[in-house]
Protein backbone atom coordinates (compact mmCIF):
# COMPACT_ATOMS: atom_id res chain seq x y z
CA MET A 1 111.17 119.32 87.95
CA ALA A 2 108.84 122.13 89.49
CA LEU A 3 105.11 121.97 88.91
CA ARG A 4 104.97 125.17 87.11
CA HIS A 5 107.18 123.52 84.23
CA ALA A 6 104.45 120.57 83.97
CA VAL A 7 101.69 123.47 84.29
CA LEU A 8 103.53 125.61 81.30
CA ALA A 9 103.59 122.34 79.01
CA ALA A 10 100.09 121.60 79.65
CA LEU A 11 99.14 125.18 78.31
CA LEU A 12 100.89 124.41 75.47
CA GLU A 13 97.62 122.78 74.14
CA GLY A 14 96.17 126.52 74.24
CA GLU A 15 94.41 128.50 76.29
CA LEU A 16 92.99 126.72 78.99
CA SER A 17 90.83 127.43 82.25
CA GLY A 18 91.93 126.28 85.57
CA TYR A 19 89.22 123.46 85.48
CA GLN A 20 90.28 122.36 81.71
CA LEU A 21 93.97 122.53 83.06
CA ALA A 22 92.92 119.65 85.81
CA LYS A 23 91.21 117.87 83.14
CA ALA A 24 94.35 117.99 80.85
CA PHE A 25 96.45 117.01 83.90
CA ASP A 26 94.53 114.15 84.65
CA LEU A 27 94.40 113.01 81.41
CA GLY A 28 97.85 113.41 80.43
CA VAL A 29 100.14 115.36 82.35
CA ALA A 30 99.76 113.30 85.61
CA ASN A 31 101.36 110.30 84.07
CA PHE A 32 104.47 111.99 84.58
CA TRP A 33 103.69 114.42 87.16
CA TYR A 34 100.41 114.34 89.54
CA ALA A 35 98.96 117.34 91.25
CA GLN A 36 95.75 118.21 93.28
CA PRO A 37 93.62 120.70 91.42
CA GLN A 38 94.13 123.22 93.99
CA GLN A 39 97.56 123.11 93.67
CA LEU A 40 97.36 123.78 89.67
CA TYR A 41 95.10 127.10 90.68
CA ALA A 42 97.79 128.49 93.02
CA GLU A 43 100.51 127.43 90.43
CA LEU A 44 98.50 129.43 87.55
CA GLY A 45 98.27 132.53 90.13
CA ARG A 46 102.04 132.24 90.57
CA LEU A 47 103.20 131.85 87.15
CA GLU A 48 100.78 135.03 86.10
CA ARG A 49 102.17 137.18 88.52
CA ASP A 50 105.72 136.01 87.23
CA GLY A 51 104.61 136.84 83.87
CA LEU A 52 104.99 133.24 82.44
CA VAL A 53 101.33 132.77 81.81
CA ARG A 54 98.46 135.38 80.86
CA GLY A 55 95.16 134.93 82.32
CA ARG A 56 92.04 137.18 80.92
CA GLU A 57 88.41 136.63 82.32
CA VAL A 58 85.47 135.52 80.30
CA VAL A 59 82.06 136.72 80.91
CA GLN A 60 79.48 133.94 80.68
CA GLU A 61 75.94 134.77 81.03
CA SER A 62 74.48 131.69 83.29
CA ARG A 63 77.11 130.82 84.69
CA PRO A 64 80.06 132.32 86.65
CA ASN A 65 82.93 134.01 84.95
CA LYS A 66 85.91 132.21 83.98
CA ARG A 67 89.66 132.64 83.47
CA LEU A 68 91.37 131.63 80.29
CA PHE A 69 95.35 131.50 80.70
CA GLU A 70 98.08 130.60 78.01
CA VAL A 71 101.78 130.52 78.03
CA THR A 72 103.68 134.19 77.25
CA GLU A 73 106.94 134.43 75.80
CA ALA A 74 108.31 134.36 78.83
CA GLY A 75 106.89 131.05 79.64
CA LEU A 76 108.19 129.46 76.40
CA THR A 77 111.43 130.91 77.48
CA GLU A 78 111.30 129.46 80.94
CA LEU A 79 110.08 126.23 79.15
CA GLU A 80 113.24 126.44 76.38
CA GLU A 81 115.65 126.69 79.40
CA PHE A 82 114.10 123.63 81.51
CA THR A 83 114.41 121.42 78.19
CA ALA A 84 117.65 122.29 77.68
CA ALA A 85 118.93 121.64 81.83
CA SER A 86 119.90 118.14 82.41
CA THR A 87 118.08 115.85 84.10
CA LYS A 88 118.71 113.38 86.92
CA PRO A 89 117.11 109.61 86.47
CA SER A 90 113.52 108.99 88.25
CA PHE A 91 113.33 106.33 91.14
CA ILE A 92 110.77 104.50 92.48
CA ARG A 93 108.86 105.05 95.83
CA ASP A 94 106.22 102.89 96.26
CA ASP A 95 104.87 101.48 99.19
CA LEU A 96 103.66 98.37 97.28
CA LEU A 97 106.96 97.41 96.51
CA VAL A 98 107.96 97.99 100.07
CA GLN A 99 104.87 95.38 100.96
CA VAL A 100 106.01 92.90 98.22
CA GLN A 101 109.63 92.94 99.49
CA ALA A 102 108.18 91.54 102.89
CA ALA A 103 106.53 88.69 101.09
CA ASP A 104 108.64 86.27 102.42
CA ARG A 105 107.87 86.72 106.12
CA VAL A 106 104.08 87.90 105.85
CA ASP A 107 100.75 86.32 105.02
CA THR A 108 100.48 87.09 101.27
CA SER A 109 96.72 87.32 101.36
CA ALA A 110 96.34 91.16 101.69
CA LEU A 111 99.69 91.77 99.29
CA ILE A 112 97.64 89.77 96.54
CA THR A 113 94.40 91.65 97.05
CA ARG A 114 96.58 94.90 96.83
CA LEU A 115 98.46 93.51 93.81
CA GLU A 116 95.57 92.40 92.00
CA GLU A 117 93.94 96.26 92.58
CA ARG A 118 96.84 97.85 91.14
CA ALA A 119 96.60 95.15 88.15
CA ALA A 120 93.25 96.42 87.63
CA PHE A 121 94.25 100.19 87.92
CA ALA A 122 96.81 99.63 85.16
CA ARG A 123 94.60 97.77 82.73
CA ALA A 124 92.02 100.74 83.11
CA LYS A 125 95.00 103.24 82.35
CA VAL A 126 96.12 101.21 79.37
CA ASP A 127 92.57 101.18 78.18
CA LEU A 128 92.59 105.15 78.58
CA PHE A 129 95.65 105.45 76.83
CA GLY A 130 94.77 103.17 74.00
CA LYS A 131 91.68 105.65 73.37
CA LEU A 132 93.92 108.76 73.94
CA LEU A 133 96.81 107.85 71.63
CA ARG A 134 93.74 106.71 69.19
CA ALA A 135 92.14 110.04 69.35
CA MET A 136 95.34 112.13 68.80
CA ARG A 137 96.50 110.21 65.83
CA GLY A 138 92.98 109.85 64.23
CA ASP A 139 92.82 107.96 61.03
CA ARG A 140 96.62 107.61 60.67
CA THR A 141 98.64 104.87 61.84
CA GLU A 142 101.14 105.30 64.59
CA GLU A 143 103.98 105.42 62.38
CA GLU A 144 102.65 107.94 60.11
CA PHE A 145 101.77 110.12 63.09
CA LEU A 146 105.02 109.92 64.62
CA ARG A 147 106.48 111.12 61.23
CA HIS A 148 104.18 113.62 60.55
CA GLY A 149 101.80 114.39 63.54
CA ASP A 150 100.89 118.22 65.03
CA ARG A 151 102.00 118.40 68.77
CA ILE A 152 103.83 115.13 69.09
CA GLY A 153 105.21 115.66 72.30
CA PRO A 154 102.10 114.85 74.23
CA TYR A 155 102.28 111.43 72.10
CA LEU A 156 105.15 110.69 73.24
CA THR A 157 104.38 110.99 76.71
CA CYS A 158 101.23 109.02 76.52
CA LEU A 159 103.01 106.27 75.09
CA ARG A 160 105.68 106.39 77.88
CA GLY A 161 102.66 106.33 80.17
CA LEU A 162 101.30 103.60 78.00
CA ALA A 163 104.46 101.28 78.55
CA PHE A 164 104.61 102.38 82.37
CA GLU A 165 101.37 101.01 83.01
CA GLU A 166 101.90 97.77 80.76
CA GLY A 167 104.77 97.07 82.76
CA ASN A 168 102.78 97.70 86.24
CA ARG A 169 100.20 95.43 84.97
CA ASP A 170 102.40 92.75 83.80
CA TRP A 171 104.40 92.78 87.23
CA CYS A 172 101.64 92.94 88.96
CA GLU A 173 100.14 90.11 87.67
CA ARG A 174 103.25 88.01 87.46
CA ALA A 175 103.85 88.98 91.52
CA VAL A 176 100.07 87.38 91.86
CA THR A 177 101.13 84.48 90.11
CA VAL A 178 103.99 83.40 92.09
CA LEU A 179 102.82 84.21 94.93
CA ARG A 180 99.84 82.09 94.75
CA GLU A 181 101.99 79.15 93.17
CA ARG A 182 104.37 79.25 96.31
CA ARG A 183 101.51 79.12 98.77
CA GLY A 184 101.04 75.65 97.91
CA SER A 185 104.65 74.78 98.14
CA PRO A 186 106.90 75.03 101.49
CA SER A 187 108.48 77.77 102.06
CA PRO A 188 112.58 77.49 102.09
CA ARG A 189 113.99 78.86 104.99
């Protein structure tokens, strides 16, 4: 997937400024595609040059003018072609997993700290996803929203982000427990 597709998908929410796009990315799209704000601004320029988004300037009185962007028909066609293409499975590339791989031969004190930090980050993300999901579905139950809600794509990707972070949290907490328990018992060598 190219950043362009992630930006186009984020703009399906409606007309957004670069700043709003960065915020939308941070809250939703970053769950499956991370980008720095400057990368987003550069990509918006390329998408506009390619005719996949349309920008317009909004004059503001006490603030600098801003540009709002929306997906064009050509952009929707690009997304249609992208969603029809086959995808490869994703692979995990995570420094923490490499560190855990070495746990049998290193002092695990720092490793336990890293795992606890990652678990805390995952817990915060789980809370955030819970809030986002509740906001998206409003007063409906999840099943009602899944059957009849608007913009189901962001909801489903948020559910995936929630499951991902719950898995991270649970694995980190278990790894910490195992490493702490093993500290008290002799290492089989």
